[in-house]
Amino acid sequence: MTTSSRAGGSLEAKMTQAEIRALEHAGRSSMAWPNEGYDEPSHANDVFRALIPAAFILAAAAALMVALF
């Protein structure tokens, strides 16, 4: 083996420490980190209350389609 093949060859681009650090920081800053705790009230009750009329609307639409066909 020659020294150029062991070192990766002269055609391969080598990243500097600054480039590696910049890529690592760019990846971390674009990630969304969750908060440690969720202090806001849950909205599950609101979702369930909205699903009740939606279910009735879908049932009425299905009944109308069955009646028409």
Short mmCIF file of C-alpha atoms in Angstrom, two decimals:
data_model
loop_
_atom_site.label_atom_id
_atom_site.label_comp_id
_atom_site.label_asym_id
_atom_site.label_seq_id
_atom_site.Cartn_x
_atom_site.Cartn_y
_atom_site.Cartn_z
CA MET A 1 0.00 0.00 0.00
CA THR A 2 1.21 3.44 -0.76
CA THR A 3 0.86 6.34 1.58
CA SER A 4 -1.74 8.04 -0.60
CA SER A 5 -4.01 4.97 -0.65
CA ARG A 6 -3.73 4.49 3.11
CA ALA A 7 -4.58 8.11 3.80
CA GLY A 8 -7.62 7.96 1.56
CA GLY A 9 -6.07 9.21 -1.63
CA SER A 10 -5.43 12.71 -2.79
CA LEU A 11 -8.79 13.04 -4.57
CA GLU A 12 -10.93 12.63 -1.45
CA ALA A 13 -12.00 15.83 0.23
CA LYS A 14 -11.14 16.05 3.89
CA MET A 15 -13.36 17.97 6.24
CA THR A 16 -11.80 20.32 8.70
CA GLN A 17 -12.81 20.37 12.33
CA ALA A 18 -14.62 23.67 11.75
CA GLU A 19 -16.71 22.14 8.94
CA ILE A 20 -17.58 19.12 11.07
CA ARG A 21 -18.56 21.37 13.98
CA ALA A 22 -20.69 23.55 11.69
CA LEU A 23 -22.56 20.52 10.35
CA GLU A 24 -23.13 19.13 13.84
CA HIS A 25 -24.48 22.45 15.12
CA ALA A 26 -26.67 22.91 12.05
CA GLY A 27 -28.25 19.53 12.63
CA ARG A 28 -28.88 20.20 16.29
CA SER A 29 -30.39 23.63 15.76
CA SER A 30 -32.86 22.35 13.19
CA MET A 31 -34.15 19.58 15.44
CA ALA A 32 -37.20 20.22 17.60
CA TRP A 33 -36.38 19.37 21.18
CA PRO A 34 -39.40 18.64 23.39
CA ASN A 35 -39.80 20.51 26.62
CA GLU A 36 -39.11 18.66 29.82
CA GLY A 37 -42.71 18.97 30.94
CA TYR A 38 -46.00 19.94 29.39
CA ASP A 39 -47.63 22.54 31.60
CA GLU A 40 -50.57 23.41 29.35
CA PRO A 41 -53.98 21.79 29.88
CA SER A 42 -54.84 18.85 27.71
CA HIS A 43 -57.29 19.46 24.87
CA ALA A 44 -58.52 15.87 24.66
CA ASN A 45 -61.95 16.80 26.04
CA ASP A 46 -62.38 19.46 23.35
CA VAL A 47 -61.50 16.94 20.66
CA PHE A 48 -63.97 14.37 21.98
CA ARG A 49 -66.71 17.01 22.24
CA ALA A 50 -66.09 17.95 18.60
CA LEU A 51 -66.23 14.30 17.49
CA ILE A 52 -69.78 13.77 18.79
CA PRO A 53 -71.51 16.17 16.35
CA ALA A 54 -69.14 15.07 13.59
CA ALA A 55 -70.26 11.46 14.10
CA PHE A 56 -73.91 12.51 13.86
CA ILE A 57 -73.23 14.46 10.67
CA LEU A 58 -71.45 11.48 9.11
CA ALA A 59 -74.26 9.15 10.14
CA ALA A 60 -76.86 11.48 8.62
CA ALA A 61 -74.87 11.74 5.39
CA ALA A 62 -74.52 7.96 5.21
CA ALA A 63 -78.27 7.52 5.81
CA LEU A 64 -79.07 10.00 3.03
CA MET A 65 -76.74 8.23 0.61
CA VAL A 66 -78.32 4.86 1.42
CA ALA A 67 -81.79 6.35 0.95
CA LEU A 68 -80.85 7.85 -2.42
CA PHE A 69 -79.27 4.71 -3.84
#
